[in-house]
Amino acid sequence: MSMKIVRAFLVVGLTGCGVAELPEDVPNAESTASVESPVIVGSVNWTAATSLSSTSTERTRSKAVGYLSIPAVGSRCTAWLVANDKIVTNNHCIGSSADAVGAKVSFNYEDGVASTSRIWYDCSIFVKTWTAEDMTVLTCKALNGYLPGQVYGKLTVASANAVNSSSMYVIHQNCDYNATPSCVPNKKYSPGTVLNTNWSSNELSYNADTLGGSSGSPVLAGASAANAHYVIGLHHVGVGSNYSSSAYNTGVEASAIRARLAELGL
């Protein structure tokens, strides 16, 4: 299966995932006719980001990750702050300025936060997209005088690519809608291990759990790894079937992300 086709499968829809309803402030969810997507590897191994120690680096990093609502295409993904006013997500989530119209991000879309208390930033300004890296950058506007990065912080891309067998984790917006169709995709922490840093050109694979809707998430080096808590990948493709121990997920490596951000002076 070509990468282009696989990427088209990375989304999760109201019909495809069986979600009966979403909070009123989240009118859009990713749509697809396929069950192929980023995958849960074996049994579910993720926790709510809010369950992390409030003083941990993992929790601090998680605050710069948000739920990306994309009304122009009736979809949702995950995005993360790379500057005070810039977010990164996948090209297959937002691939043009037309797709970006009305895009908004909530960085406090978390367990324990009521829908009426979620804060939404207008992130509809299209900057640039790269098809080969499945990567898009958008600009967010200030809210109440503050840019989102000034409130939630930002992530830094690692200066070197990850190494095999090192610890890693993904911060993403999701829930196991296969098991619980009515679940709400709050912010999750998925730990795992880097499997193959040469999965394909500029891509690495890992066994951290994700699902459709996690697309665009940051992959970060674990506490015991080199470049701990720095971004080592941009999550985008799952391989295999959900709940299979042979399944895995993949992302674009740090070197490719850095090269594209450098084009923007980031």
C-alpha positions as a Python dict, from the first residue, in 0.01 Angstrom:
ca = {
    (1, 'M'): (0, 0, 0),
    (2, 'S'): (146, 337, -97),
    (3, 'M'): (223, 596, 170),
    (4, 'K'): (-22, 835, 4),
    (5, 'I'): (-305, 585, 43),
    (6, 'V'): (-206, 493, 396),
    (7, 'R'): (-207, 857, 500),
    (8, 'A'): (-559, 894, 374),
    (9, 'F'): (-661, 634, 634),
    (10, 'L'): (-532, 818, 938),
    (11, 'V'): (-853, 992, 1034),
    (12, 'V'): (-1145, 891, 1254),
    (13, 'G'): (-1500, 992, 1175),
    (14, 'L'): (-1828, 1020, 1355),
    (15, 'T'): (-1960, 739, 1138),
    (16, 'G'): (-1640, 537, 1118),
    (17, 'C'): (-1567, 541, 1491),
    (18, 'G'): (-1926, 520, 1602),
    (19, 'V'): (-1922, 833, 1816),
    (20, 'A'): (-2281, 920, 1890),
    (21, 'E'): (-2210, 1276, 1992),
    (22, 'L'): (-1931, 1512, 2084),
    (23, 'P'): (-1936, 1818, 2310),
    (24, 'E'): (-2113, 2110, 2147),
    (25, 'D'): (-1793, 2312, 2122),
    (26, 'V'): (-1635, 2037, 1910),
    (27, 'P'): (-1860, 2010, 1605),
    (28, 'N'): (-1609, 1838, 1382),
    (29, 'A'): (-1440, 1498, 1384),
    (30, 'E'): (-1218, 1334, 1129),
    (31, 'S'): (-1396, 1134, 861),
    (32, 'T'): (-1290, 820, 678),
    (33, 'A'): (-1440, 514, 514),
    (34, 'S'): (-1160, 290, 638),
    (35, 'V'): (-1078, 129, 970),
    (36, 'E'): (-705, 161, 895),
    (37, 'S'): (-538, 422, 1115),
    (38, 'P'): (-262, 479, 1367),
    (39, 'V'): (-299, 176, 1589),
    (40, 'I'): (-325, 48, 1943),
    (41, 'V'): (-37, -198, 1984),
    (42, 'G'): (-146, -501, 2185),
    (43, 'S'): (-359, -385, 2478),
    (44, 'V'): (-427, -18, 2546),
    (45, 'N'): (-136, 146, 2727),
    (46, 'W'): (-208, 514, 2765),
    (47, 'T'): (-313, 741, 3049),
    (48, 'A'): (-473, 1082, 3078),
    (49, 'A'): (-213, 1359, 3064),
    (50, 'T'): (-372, 1500, 3378),
    (51, 'S'): (-269, 1183, 3567),
    (52, 'L'): (99, 1267, 3520),
    (53, 'S'): (276, 1429, 3813),
    (54, 'S'): (216, 1802, 3799),
    (55, 'T'): (590, 1857, 3847),
    (56, 'S'): (701, 1609, 3579),
    (57, 'T'): (860, 1717, 3253),
    (58, 'E'): (614, 1495, 3067),
    (59, 'R'): (324, 1693, 3210),
    (60, 'T'): (490, 2024, 3127),
    (61, 'R'): (548, 1914, 2768),
    (62, 'S'): (191, 1788, 2735),
    (63, 'K'): (51, 2136, 2786),
    (64, 'A'): (186, 2248, 2447),
    (65, 'V'): (-23, 1982, 2268),
    (66, 'G'): (-382, 2043, 2166),
    (67, 'Y'): (-700, 1927, 1998),
    (68, 'L'): (-710, 2065, 1643),
    (69, 'S'): (-1060, 2119, 1506),
    (70, 'I'): (-1073, 2151, 1125),
    (71, 'P'): (-1425, 2259, 1023),
    (72, 'A'): (-1336, 2323, 657),
    (73, 'V'): (-1301, 1948, 605),
    (74, 'G'): (-1512, 1830, 899),
    (75, 'S'): (-1219, 1677, 1078),
    (76, 'R'): (-999, 1673, 1386),
    (77, 'C'): (-629, 1600, 1447),
    (78, 'T'): (-365, 1679, 1708),
    (79, 'A'): (-124, 1975, 1692),
    (80, 'W'): (165, 2110, 1899),
    (81, 'L'): (329, 2444, 1959),
    (82, 'V'): (674, 2495, 1812),
    (83, 'A'): (674, 2873, 1875),
    (84, 'N'): (452, 3110, 2069),
    (85, 'D'): (225, 3150, 1767),
    (86, 'K'): (306, 2846, 1548),
    (87, 'I'): (165, 2493, 1554),
    (88, 'V'): (272, 2179, 1371),
    (89, 'T'): (34, 1908, 1245),
    (90, 'N'): (14, 1670, 948),
    (91, 'N'): (-29, 1761, 583),
    (92, 'H'): (-300, 1498, 558),
    (93, 'C'): (-490, 1690, 830),
    (94, 'I'): (-450, 2034, 673),
    (95, 'G'): (-296, 2041, 328),
    (96, 'S'): (-393, 2386, 199),
    (97, 'S'): (-505, 2732, 301),
    (98, 'A'): (-862, 2628, 219),
    (99, 'D'): (-837, 2341, 470),
    (100, 'A'): (-713, 2583, 735),
    (101, 'V'): (-1018, 2812, 724),
    (102, 'G'): (-1179, 2813, 1069),
    (103, 'A'): (-914, 2587, 1225),
    (104, 'K'): (-892, 2620, 1602),
    (105, 'V'): (-698, 2453, 1882),
    (106, 'S'): (-773, 2388, 2247),
    (107, 'F'): (-471, 2313, 2464),
    (108, 'N'): (-682, 2245, 2775),
    (109, 'Y'): (-902, 1979, 2615),
    (110, 'E'): (-827, 1747, 2906),
    (111, 'D'): (-992, 1522, 3160),
    (112, 'G'): (-1171, 1723, 3425),
    (113, 'V'): (-1216, 2032, 3205),
    (114, 'A'): (-1579, 2101, 3120),
    (115, 'S'): (-1662, 2173, 2758),
    (116, 'T'): (-1767, 2525, 2856),
    (117, 'S'): (-1423, 2583, 3012),
    (118, 'R'): (-1216, 2480, 2712),
    (119, 'I'): (-1016, 2765, 2562),
    (120, 'W'): (-998, 2784, 2183),
    (121, 'Y'): (-735, 2967, 1979),
    (122, 'D'): (-786, 3073, 1620),
    (123, 'C'): (-507, 2887, 1434),
    (124, 'S'): (-644, 2935, 1084),
    (125, 'I'): (-350, 3120, 928),
    (126, 'F'): (-187, 2882, 681),
    (127, 'V'): (193, 2912, 667),
    (128, 'K'): (331, 2618, 468),
    (129, 'T'): (287, 2247, 405),
    (130, 'W'): (523, 1971, 295),
    (131, 'T'): (369, 1662, 139),
    (132, 'A'): (681, 1444, 160),
    (133, 'E'): (712, 1503, 535),
    (134, 'D'): (332, 1500, 589),
    (135, 'M'): (381, 1826, 781),
    (136, 'T'): (197, 2158, 799),
    (137, 'V'): (263, 2473, 1001),
    (138, 'L'): (-12, 2718, 1098),
    (139, 'T'): (-10, 3051, 1282),
    (140, 'C'): (-234, 3107, 1584),
    (141, 'K'): (-375, 3441, 1691),
    (142, 'A'): (-349, 3584, 2041),
    (143, 'L'): (-639, 3548, 2281),
    (144, 'N'): (-694, 3805, 2555),
    (145, 'G'): (-357, 3955, 2468),
    (146, 'Y'): (-156, 3633, 2491),
    (147, 'L'): (-30, 3394, 2227),
    (148, 'P'): (-84, 3024, 2309),
    (149, 'G'): (287, 2953, 2353),
    (150, 'Q'): (306, 3224, 2618),
    (151, 'V'): (42, 3036, 2814),
    (152, 'Y'): (119, 2668, 2747),
    (153, 'G'): (485, 2669, 2646),
    (154, 'K'): (631, 2516, 2332),
    (155, 'L'): (820, 2206, 2225),
    (156, 'T'): (1173, 2188, 2086),
    (157, 'V'): (1282, 1950, 1812),
    (158, 'A'): (1581, 1732, 1904),
    (159, 'S'): (1919, 1815, 1752),
    (160, 'A'): (1973, 1449, 1658),
    (161, 'N'): (1751, 1161, 1556),
    (162, 'A'): (1647, 892, 1803),
    (163, 'V'): (1825, 557, 1842),
    (164, 'N'): (1672, 211, 1836),
    (165, 'S'): (1539, 68, 2165),
    (166, 'S'): (1532, 409, 2335),
    (167, 'S'): (1233, 521, 2538),
    (168, 'M'): (978, 759, 2388),
    (169, 'Y'): (622, 882, 2430),
    (170, 'V'): (344, 1040, 2229),
    (171, 'I'): (114, 1316, 2357),
    (172, 'H'): (-212, 1315, 2161),
    (173, 'Q'): (-586, 1382, 2171),
    (174, 'N'): (-781, 1056, 2170),
    (175, 'C'): (-969, 778, 2347),
    (176, 'D'): (-1042, 413, 2268),
    (177, 'Y'): (-1359, 470, 2068),
    (178, 'N'): (-1341, 110, 1944),
    (179, 'A'): (-1419, -9, 2296),
    (180, 'T'): (-1627, 292, 2405),
    (181, 'P'): (-1791, 467, 2107),
    (182, 'S'): (-1911, 762, 2316),
    (183, 'C'): (-1570, 841, 2468),
    (184, 'V'): (-1424, 1193, 2454),
    (185, 'P'): (-1077, 1237, 2296),
    (186, 'N'): (-902, 1405, 2586),
    (187, 'K'): (-527, 1452, 2602),
    (188, 'K'): (-335, 1125, 2641),
    (189, 'Y'): (19, 1014, 2730),
    (190, 'S'): (133, 699, 2543),
    (191, 'P'): (473, 559, 2646),
    (192, 'G'): (672, 319, 2431),
    (193, 'T'): (1001, 227, 2268),
    (194, 'V'): (1166, 328, 1941),
    (195, 'L'): (1166, 20, 1717),
    (196, 'N'): (1338, 123, 1395),
    (197, 'T'): (1495, 458, 1314),
    (198, 'N'): (1528, 349, 951),
    (199, 'W'): (1171, 236, 897),
    (200, 'S'): (1177, 436, 575),
    (201, 'S'): (1348, 749, 450),
    (202, 'N'): (1329, 1013, 724),
    (203, 'E'): (1093, 802, 938),
    (204, 'L'): (1107, 602, 1260),
    (205, 'S'): (871, 342, 1406),
    (206, 'Y'): (764, 286, 1768),
    (207, 'N'): (516, 84, 1974),
    (208, 'A'): (332, 364, 2156),
    (209, 'D'): (-48, 346, 2121),
    (210, 'T'): (-244, 590, 1904),
    (211, 'L'): (-564, 596, 1697),
    (212, 'G'): (-708, 803, 1415),
    (213, 'G'): (-727, 1158, 1552),
    (214, 'S'): (-376, 1128, 1699),
    (215, 'S'): (-236, 1236, 1363),
    (216, 'G'): (-1, 1533, 1396),
    (217, 'S'): (110, 1446, 1751),
    (218, 'P'): (463, 1504, 1874),
    (219, 'V'): (679, 1199, 1945),
    (220, 'L'): (914, 1281, 2231),
    (221, 'A'): (1226, 1113, 2366),
    (222, 'G'): (1171, 945, 2702),
    (223, 'A'): (1337, 1048, 3026),
    (224, 'S'): (1610, 784, 2990),
    (225, 'A'): (1686, 860, 2625),
    (226, 'A'): (1925, 1103, 2462),
    (227, 'N'): (1757, 1439, 2396),
    (228, 'A'): (1509, 1356, 2674),
    (229, 'H'): (1170, 1525, 2629),
    (230, 'Y'): (1265, 1680, 2296),
    (231, 'V'): (1060, 1608, 1982),
    (232, 'I'): (1208, 1315, 1790),
    (233, 'G'): (918, 1263, 1550),
    (234, 'L'): (594, 1387, 1397),
    (235, 'H'): (341, 1105, 1433),
    (236, 'H'): (135, 1013, 1127),
    (237, 'V'): (110, 649, 1011),
    (238, 'G'): (1, 323, 1174),
    (239, 'V'): (82, -23, 1039),
    (240, 'G'): (-119, -334, 1124),
    (241, 'S'): (-443, -404, 1304),
    (242, 'N'): (-561, -262, 1635),
    (243, 'Y'): (-481, -471, 1944),
    (244, 'S'): (-220, -674, 1753),
    (245, 'S'): (121, -716, 1916),
    (246, 'S'): (281, -696, 1572),
    (247, 'A'): (132, -355, 1494),
    (248, 'Y'): (334, -34, 1524),
    (249, 'N'): (318, 338, 1454),
    (250, 'T'): (549, 568, 1262),
    (251, 'G'): (652, 931, 1243),
    (252, 'V'): (875, 1171, 1054),
    (253, 'E'): (1218, 1198, 1215),
    (254, 'A'): (1359, 1504, 1390),
    (255, 'S'): (1613, 1586, 1118),
    (256, 'A'): (1340, 1621, 856),
    (257, 'I'): (1120, 1830, 1088),
    (258, 'R'): (1411, 2059, 1174),
    (259, 'A'): (1498, 2110, 809),
    (260, 'R'): (1146, 2223, 723),
    (261, 'L'): (1113, 2449, 1025),
    (262, 'A'): (1445, 2610, 933),
    (263, 'E'): (1286, 2722, 606),
    (264, 'L'): (1055, 2934, 822),
    (265, 'G'): (1327, 3060, 1049),
    (266, 'L'): (1208, 2840, 1336),
}
